[in-house]
Amino acid sequence: MPGNLSFDALKQKAAAGEIDTVVVAMVDMQGRLVGKRFHVDNFLASAHEETHCCNYLLTVDIDMEPVPGFEAASWDKGYGDFTIVPDMATLRLVPWLPGTVLVLCDVTDHHHHPMPHSPRQILKAQVDRLAAKGMKPFMASELEFYLFDETYETAAAKGFVNLATTNPYIEDYGILATTKVEGVMRAMRNGLNACGIPVENSKGEWGPGQEEMNVRYAEAVAMADDHTVMKNGMKEIAHLHGKAITFMAKYAYNLAGSSCHVHQSLWSEDGTPLFLDADAPHGMSKLMRSYVAGLLTHSREITLFLAPYINSYKRFQQVGTFAPTKAVWSHDNRTAGFRLVGNGSKAIRIECRMGGADLNPYLAYAAMLAAGLAGIEQGLELEDAFTGDAYGSTGVREIPKTLREAIDTARGSAMLRDAFGEKVLAHYIHAAEWEQYEYDRRITDWELKRGFERS
Ligand code: ADP
């Protein structure tokens, strides 16, 4: 891709005065970019080797509150530093910011040993487990979001209610409606493409002001990197156009939620699609059937990593919103949690529709790969495809409907404990328990409206 840069190319651009700033960033537990901006001279001289950040960055909540009770870092341990090491393969132009490039980092201790609870490391560990079996995972995130004729400041001033969406009616696949926001959407597509992220298309979605951005599938870590840079970049580009954008799973009770569907397939090192067996039923190989069986069997355990916040579960409450409520698989059926796509061709893949646009892609991909791999290792048999309207079905696997239920299910998961390690799983359970605790003690606008006068 034109946006990807080598270290030598960066040197040349710096010498030519084209680049002066290097964003050096790691990914936090929420899937956000955090780090520092370097002058390019300093980056080329030394910071390309490593820099340091406070180790609380992997123990804070979305509000940057230092959450008590983590083993990895705490006030007791003095919140020291960890090291972040640029992965030069991720160096890329940021065309919407003048003179700027960005590089993603791995989080390590001071001897460059990976921090096991860093999201990028958690995903790499699962990719390594697959590599040991000669398999390479490919993923694609489809990110939905709402765009507003507001800035983040005006939205906050309104208390995030009665916000002006960029379009007043449902604009699913709408060309006229999306033409109205083409200024910002074109800047996003072209900006991301020129940042090394191969954009396929953007399209209107099933909400007023709601759109989706589709990019080309890639190897799992590269796709999680693209997802993260893309989400951050889209917020920046929206801001530069005087708009606000949200990736909340459900920002309004009466409107469709925003999902992050994830397409996934496994390939051999030499590029053979391991999910394809043209002669088998539905063109699915035995390996694919076991992978999907693993996803289904463990779907309730991994929901925490597909829906990490209190708000994430609001997507699963209503039927008939295109957000799934049942963890079943189906042929090209959008009422089910998992959808078989491209069957019988090289593009055969399984789409997980459970995740919200608020998920951390590294953790979500890692959890799904761990579940699929467990299915392969145990040679699980795939249940029959679901047919019909999954919303109305009874007696089938339910997606957890609350964060509390998802935490309890993940906590008891031997599969996750084996795949992530005891300490890493405990770290993320603790983060989720804090999210639940923060919510449980707050008073919401809904309670006030109902109870202030009448209770
Ligand atoms: P749909 O609109 O039916 O969800 P698309 O044809 O738009 O599906 O493709 C969705 C995503 O799937 C795209 O990001 C595409 O790059 C990705 N994709 C295509 N083939 C594969 C594959 N073999 N493995 C993983 N993702 C894939």
mmCIF file with all atom_site columns, C-alpha atoms in Angstrom, residues 165-297:
data_model
loop_
_atom_site.group_PDB
_atom_site.id
_atom_site.type_symbol
_atom_site.label_atom_id
_atom_site.label_alt_id
_atom_site.label_comp_id
_atom_site.label_asym_id
_atom_site.label_entity_id
_atom_site.label_seq_id
_atom_site.pdbx_PDB_ins_code
_atom_site.Cartn_x
_atom_site.Cartn_y
_atom_site.Cartn_z
_atom_site.occupancy
_atom_site.B_iso_or_equiv
_atom_site.pdbx_formal_charge
_atom_site.auth_seq_id
_atom_site.auth_comp_id
_atom_site.auth_asym_id
_atom_site.auth_atom_id
_atom_site.pdbx_PDB_model_num
ATOM 1   C CA . THR A 1 165 ? -27.447 13.173  12.996 1.00 0.00 ? 165 THR A CA 1
ATOM 2   C CA . THR A 1 166 ? -26.016 13.853  9.541  1.00 0.00 ? 166 THR A CA 1
ATOM 3   C CA . ASN A 1 167 ? -29.189 12.460  8.013  1.00 0.00 ? 167 ASN A CA 1
ATOM 4   C CA . PRO A 1 168 ? -32.672 12.378  9.554  1.00 0.00 ? 168 PRO A CA 1
ATOM 5   C CA . TYR A 1 169 ? -33.884 9.012   8.205  1.00 0.00 ? 169 TYR A CA 1
ATOM 6   C CA . ILE A 1 170 ? -32.674 5.422   7.856  1.00 0.00 ? 170 ILE A CA 1
ATOM 7   C CA . GLU A 1 171 ? -30.118 5.403   5.069  1.00 0.00 ? 171 GLU A CA 1
ATOM 8   C CA . ASP A 1 172 ? -29.335 1.709   4.548  1.00 0.00 ? 172 ASP A CA 1
ATOM 9   C CA . TYR A 1 173 ? -27.475 1.414   1.210  1.00 0.00 ? 173 TYR A CA 1
ATOM 10  C CA . GLY A 1 174 ? -28.846 4.899   0.385  1.00 0.00 ? 174 GLY A CA 1
ATOM 11  C CA . ILE A 1 175 ? -26.852 6.773   -2.228 1.00 0.00 ? 175 ILE A CA 1
ATOM 12  C CA . LEU A 1 176 ? -28.612 10.147  -1.961 1.00 0.00 ? 176 LEU A CA 1
ATOM 13  C CA . ALA A 1 177 ? -28.427 10.142  1.845  1.00 0.00 ? 177 ALA A CA 1
ATOM 14  C CA . THR A 1 178 ? -24.749 9.242   1.871  1.00 0.00 ? 178 THR A CA 1
ATOM 15  C CA . THR A 1 179 ? -23.976 11.833  -0.822 1.00 0.00 ? 179 THR A CA 1
ATOM 16  C CA . LYS A 1 180 ? -24.894 14.415  1.793  1.00 0.00 ? 180 LYS A CA 1
ATOM 17  C CA . VAL A 1 181 ? -21.904 13.361  3.924  1.00 0.00 ? 181 VAL A CA 1
ATOM 18  C CA . GLU A 1 182 ? -19.602 12.555  1.036  1.00 0.00 ? 182 GLU A CA 1
ATOM 19  C CA . GLY A 1 183 ? -17.264 15.403  2.066  1.00 0.00 ? 183 GLY A CA 1
ATOM 20  C CA . VAL A 1 184 ? -16.255 13.641  5.249  1.00 0.00 ? 184 VAL A CA 1
ATOM 21  C CA . MET A 1 185 ? -16.725 10.043  4.022  1.00 0.00 ? 185 MET A CA 1
ATOM 22  C CA . ARG A 1 186 ? -14.562 10.607  0.939  1.00 0.00 ? 186 ARG A CA 1
ATOM 23  C CA . ALA A 1 187 ? -11.887 12.131  3.167  1.00 0.00 ? 187 ALA A CA 1
ATOM 24  C CA . MET A 1 188 ? -12.078 9.010   5.343  1.00 0.00 ? 188 MET A CA 1
ATOM 25  C CA . ARG A 1 189 ? -11.890 6.505   2.476  1.00 0.00 ? 189 ARG A CA 1
ATOM 26  C CA . ASN A 1 190 ? -9.045  8.317   0.733  1.00 0.00 ? 190 ASN A CA 1
ATOM 27  C CA . GLY A 1 191 ? -7.256  9.167   3.969  1.00 0.00 ? 191 GLY A CA 1
ATOM 28  C CA . LEU A 1 192 ? -7.315  5.588   5.247  1.00 0.00 ? 192 LEU A CA 1
ATOM 29  C CA . ASN A 1 193 ? -6.281  4.207   1.865  1.00 0.00 ? 193 ASN A CA 1
ATOM 30  C CA . ALA A 1 194 ? -3.329  6.599   1.751  1.00 0.00 ? 194 ALA A CA 1
ATOM 31  C CA . CYS A 1 195 ? -2.479  5.488   5.313  1.00 0.00 ? 195 CYS A CA 1
ATOM 32  C CA . GLY A 1 196 ? -1.926  1.918   4.116  1.00 0.00 ? 196 GLY A CA 1
ATOM 33  C CA . ILE A 1 197 ? -5.395  0.585   4.894  1.00 0.00 ? 197 ILE A CA 1
ATOM 34  C CA . PRO A 1 198 ? -7.020  -0.897  1.772  1.00 0.00 ? 198 PRO A CA 1
ATOM 35  C CA . VAL A 1 199 ? -10.547 0.500   1.852  1.00 0.00 ? 199 VAL A CA 1
ATOM 36  C CA . GLU A 1 200 ? -13.184 -1.527  0.000  1.00 0.00 ? 200 GLU A CA 1
ATOM 37  C CA . ASN A 1 201 ? -16.200 0.749   0.429  1.00 0.00 ? 201 ASN A CA 1
ATOM 38  C CA . SER A 1 202 ? -18.377 2.752   2.779  1.00 0.00 ? 202 SER A CA 1
ATOM 39  C CA . LYS A 1 203 ? -22.158 2.455   2.838  1.00 0.00 ? 203 LYS A CA 1
ATOM 40  C CA . GLY A 1 204 ? -25.239 3.810   4.558  1.00 0.00 ? 204 GLY A CA 1
ATOM 41  C CA . GLU A 1 205 ? -26.617 1.694   7.406  1.00 0.00 ? 205 GLU A CA 1
ATOM 42  C CA . TRP A 1 206 ? -29.893 1.023   9.184  1.00 0.00 ? 206 TRP A CA 1
ATOM 43  C CA . GLY A 1 207 ? -29.988 4.182   11.283 1.00 0.00 ? 207 GLY A CA 1
ATOM 44  C CA . PRO A 1 208 ? -30.187 7.937   10.625 1.00 0.00 ? 208 PRO A CA 1
ATOM 45  C CA . GLY A 1 209 ? -26.599 9.137   10.154 1.00 0.00 ? 209 GLY A CA 1
ATOM 46  C CA . GLN A 1 210 ? -25.319 5.566   10.475 1.00 0.00 ? 210 GLN A CA 1
ATOM 47  C CA . GLU A 1 211 ? -22.670 4.256   8.087  1.00 0.00 ? 211 GLU A CA 1
ATOM 48  C CA . GLU A 1 212 ? -20.219 1.393   7.771  1.00 0.00 ? 212 GLU A CA 1
ATOM 49  C CA . MET A 1 213 ? -16.598 1.297   6.594  1.00 0.00 ? 213 MET A CA 1
ATOM 50  C CA . ASN A 1 214 ? -15.351 -1.882  4.920  1.00 0.00 ? 214 ASN A CA 1
ATOM 51  C CA . VAL A 1 215 ? -11.684 -2.638  4.424  1.00 0.00 ? 215 VAL A CA 1
ATOM 52  C CA . ARG A 1 216 ? -9.916  -5.574  2.824  1.00 0.00 ? 216 ARG A CA 1
ATOM 53  C CA . TYR A 1 217 ? -9.267  -8.593  5.009  1.00 0.00 ? 217 TYR A CA 1
ATOM 54  C CA . ALA A 1 218 ? -5.731  -9.142  6.231  1.00 0.00 ? 218 ALA A CA 1
ATOM 55  C CA . GLU A 1 219 ? -3.663  -11.377 8.471  1.00 0.00 ? 219 GLU A CA 1
ATOM 56  C CA . ALA A 1 220 ? -5.097  -11.109 12.020 1.00 0.00 ? 220 ALA A CA 1
ATOM 57  C CA . VAL A 1 221 ? -2.528  -8.832  13.702 1.00 0.00 ? 221 VAL A CA 1
ATOM 58  C CA . ALA A 1 222 ? -2.310  -6.579  10.632 1.00 0.00 ? 222 ALA A CA 1
ATOM 59  C CA . MET A 1 223 ? -6.126  -6.340  10.536 1.00 0.00 ? 223 MET A CA 1
ATOM 60  C CA . ALA A 1 224 ? -6.344  -5.503  14.247 1.00 0.00 ? 224 ALA A CA 1
ATOM 61  C CA . ASP A 1 225 ? -3.694  -2.813  13.646 1.00 0.00 ? 225 ASP A CA 1
ATOM 62  C CA . ASP A 1 226 ? -5.679  -1.466  10.684 1.00 0.00 ? 226 ASP A CA 1
ATOM 63  C CA . HIS A 1 227 ? -8.901  -1.533  12.709 1.00 0.00 ? 227 HIS A CA 1
ATOM 64  C CA . THR A 1 228 ? -7.304  0.482   15.505 1.00 0.00 ? 228 THR A CA 1
ATOM 65  C CA . VAL A 1 229 ? -5.647  3.047   13.243 1.00 0.00 ? 229 VAL A CA 1
ATOM 66  C CA . MET A 1 230 ? -8.850  3.302   11.209 1.00 0.00 ? 230 MET A CA 1
ATOM 67  C CA . LYS A 1 231 ? -11.092 3.951   14.217 1.00 0.00 ? 231 LYS A CA 1
ATOM 68  C CA . ASN A 1 232 ? -8.745  6.579   15.615 1.00 0.00 ? 232 ASN A CA 1
ATOM 69  C CA . GLY A 1 233 ? -8.275  8.092   12.150 1.00 0.00 ? 233 GLY A CA 1
ATOM 70  C CA . MET A 1 234 ? -12.017 8.291   11.493 1.00 0.00 ? 234 MET A CA 1
ATOM 71  C CA . LYS A 1 235 ? -12.496 10.178  14.755 1.00 0.00 ? 235 LYS A CA 1
ATOM 72  C CA . GLU A 1 236 ? -9.705  12.570  13.759 1.00 0.00 ? 236 GLU A CA 1
ATOM 73  C CA . ILE A 1 237 ? -11.039 13.103  10.226 1.00 0.00 ? 237 ILE A CA 1
ATOM 74  C CA . ALA A 1 238 ? -14.587 13.641  11.549 1.00 0.00 ? 238 ALA A CA 1
ATOM 75  C CA . HIS A 1 239 ? -13.196 16.194  14.016 1.00 0.00 ? 239 HIS A CA 1
ATOM 76  C CA . LEU A 1 240 ? -11.303 17.976  11.223 1.00 0.00 ? 240 LEU A CA 1
ATOM 77  C CA . HIS A 1 241 ? -14.625 18.248  9.355  1.00 0.00 ? 241 HIS A CA 1
ATOM 78  C CA . GLY A 1 242 ? -16.468 19.654  12.367 1.00 0.00 ? 242 GLY A CA 1
ATOM 79  C CA . LYS A 1 243 ? -18.387 16.401  12.915 1.00 0.00 ? 243 LYS A CA 1
ATOM 80  C CA . ALA A 1 244 ? -18.621 13.941  15.771 1.00 0.00 ? 244 ALA A CA 1
ATOM 81  C CA . ILE A 1 245 ? -18.617 10.190  15.230 1.00 0.00 ? 245 ILE A CA 1
ATOM 82  C CA . THR A 1 246 ? -19.481 7.478   17.727 1.00 0.00 ? 246 THR A CA 1
ATOM 83  C CA . PHE A 1 247 ? -18.620 3.797   17.814 1.00 0.00 ? 247 PHE A CA 1
ATOM 84  C CA . MET A 1 248 ? -20.715 3.173   20.934 1.00 0.00 ? 248 MET A CA 1
ATOM 85  C CA . ALA A 1 249 ? -22.531 -0.140  20.613 1.00 0.00 ? 249 ALA A CA 1
ATOM 86  C CA . LYS A 1 250 ? -25.875 1.582   21.205 1.00 0.00 ? 250 LYS A CA 1
ATOM 87  C CA . TYR A 1 251 ? -25.979 5.355   21.610 1.00 0.00 ? 251 TYR A CA 1
ATOM 88  C CA . ALA A 1 252 ? -29.783 5.681   21.494 1.00 0.00 ? 252 ALA A CA 1
ATOM 89  C CA . TYR A 1 253 ? -32.453 3.332   22.829 1.00 0.00 ? 253 TYR A CA 1
ATOM 90  C CA . ASN A 1 254 ? -34.730 3.666   19.789 1.00 0.00 ? 254 ASN A CA 1
ATOM 91  C CA . LEU A 1 255 ? -32.050 3.361   17.090 1.00 0.00 ? 255 LEU A CA 1
ATOM 92  C CA . ALA A 1 256 ? -30.059 0.441   15.694 1.00 0.00 ? 256 ALA A CA 1
ATOM 93  C CA . GLY A 1 257 ? -26.812 -0.361  17.464 1.00 0.00 ? 257 GLY A CA 1
ATOM 94  C CA . SER A 1 258 ? -23.398 -0.234  15.814 1.00 0.00 ? 258 SER A CA 1
ATOM 95  C CA . SER A 1 259 ? -21.678 -3.553  15.256 1.00 0.00 ? 259 SER A CA 1
ATOM 96  C CA . CYS A 1 260 ? -18.264 -4.798  14.358 1.00 0.00 ? 260 CYS A CA 1
ATOM 97  C CA . HIS A 1 261 ? -18.898 -7.937  12.333 1.00 0.00 ? 261 HIS A CA 1
ATOM 98  C CA . VAL A 1 262 ? -15.739 -9.982  11.987 1.00 0.00 ? 262 VAL A CA 1
ATOM 99  C CA . HIS A 1 263 ? -15.118 -12.207 8.956  1.00 0.00 ? 263 HIS A CA 1
ATOM 100 C CA . GLN A 1 264 ? -12.583 -14.940 9.564  1.00 0.00 ? 264 GLN A CA 1
ATOM 101 C CA . SER A 1 265 ? -10.800 -17.679 7.665  1.00 0.00 ? 265 SER A CA 1
ATOM 102 C CA . LEU A 1 266 ? -7.737  -19.868 8.094  1.00 0.00 ? 266 LEU A CA 1
ATOM 103 C CA . TRP A 1 267 ? -5.104  -20.375 5.416  1.00 0.00 ? 267 TRP A CA 1
ATOM 104 C CA . SER A 1 268 ? -1.984  -22.527 5.149  1.00 0.00 ? 268 SER A CA 1
ATOM 105 C CA . GLU A 1 269 ? 1.456   -20.892 5.038  1.00 0.00 ? 269 GLU A CA 1
ATOM 106 C CA . ASP A 1 270 ? 1.520   -21.432 1.257  1.00 0.00 ? 270 ASP A CA 1
ATOM 107 C CA . GLY A 1 271 ? -1.833  -19.719 0.696  1.00 0.00 ? 271 GLY A CA 1
ATOM 108 C CA . THR A 1 272 ? -4.254  -22.668 0.543  1.00 0.00 ? 272 THR A CA 1
ATOM 109 C CA . PRO A 1 273 ? -7.705  -21.769 1.921  1.00 0.00 ? 273 PRO A CA 1
ATOM 110 C CA . LEU A 1 274 ? -8.096  -24.300 4.738  1.00 0.00 ? 274 LEU A CA 1
ATOM 111 C CA . PHE A 1 275 ? -11.819 -23.616 5.154  1.00 0.00 ? 275 PHE A CA 1
ATOM 112 C CA . LEU A 1 276 ? -12.612 -24.776 1.605  1.00 0.00 ? 276 LEU A CA 1
ATOM 113 C CA . ASP A 1 277 ? -13.544 -28.288 0.560  1.00 0.00 ? 277 ASP A CA 1
ATOM 114 C CA . ALA A 1 278 ? -15.488 -27.869 -2.667 1.00 0.00 ? 278 ALA A CA 1
ATOM 115 C CA . ASP A 1 279 ? -16.780 -31.467 -2.501 1.00 0.00 ? 279 ASP A CA 1
ATOM 116 C CA . ALA A 1 280 ? -18.053 -31.295 1.073  1.00 0.00 ? 280 ALA A CA 1
ATOM 117 C CA . PRO A 1 281 ? -21.519 -30.088 2.108  1.00 0.00 ? 281 PRO A CA 1
ATOM 118 C CA . HIS A 1 282 ? -21.714 -26.280 1.828  1.00 0.00 ? 282 HIS A CA 1
ATOM 119 C CA . GLY A 1 283 ? -18.088 -26.324 0.600  1.00 0.00 ? 283 GLY A CA 1
ATOM 120 C CA . MET A 1 284 ? -16.918 -26.363 4.230  1.00 0.00 ? 284 MET A CA 1
ATOM 121 C CA . SER A 1 285 ? -13.817 -28.349 5.109  1.00 0.00 ? 285 SER A CA 1
ATOM 122 C CA . LYS A 1 286 ? -13.781 -30.571 8.190  1.00 0.00 ? 286 LYS A CA 1
ATOM 123 C CA . LEU A 1 287 ? -11.362 -28.073 9.738  1.00 0.00 ? 287 LEU A CA 1
ATOM 124 C CA . MET A 1 288 ? -13.799 -25.228 9.172  1.00 0.00 ? 288 MET A CA 1
ATOM 125 C CA . ARG A 1 289 ? -16.666 -27.211 10.656 1.00 0.00 ? 289 ARG A CA 1
ATOM 126 C CA . SER A 1 290 ? -14.647 -27.824 13.821 1.00 0.00 ? 290 SER A CA 1
ATOM 127 C CA . TYR A 1 291 ? -13.523 -24.172 13.966 1.00 0.00 ? 291 TYR A CA 1
ATOM 128 C CA . VAL A 1 292 ? -17.119 -22.953 13.731 1.00 0.00 ? 292 VAL A CA 1
ATOM 129 C CA . ALA A 1 293 ? -18.206 -25.589 16.261 1.00 0.00 ? 293 ALA A CA 1
ATOM 130 C CA . GLY A 1 294 ? -15.539 -24.190 18.635 1.00 0.00 ? 294 GLY A CA 1
ATOM 131 C CA . LEU A 1 295 ? -16.837 -20.648 18.090 1.00 0.00 ? 295 LEU A CA 1
ATOM 132 C CA . LEU A 1 296 ? -20.380 -21.756 18.879 1.00 0.00 ? 296 LEU A CA 1
ATOM 133 C CA . THR A 1 297 ? -19.507 -23.959 21.853 1.00 0.00 ? 297 THR A CA 1
#
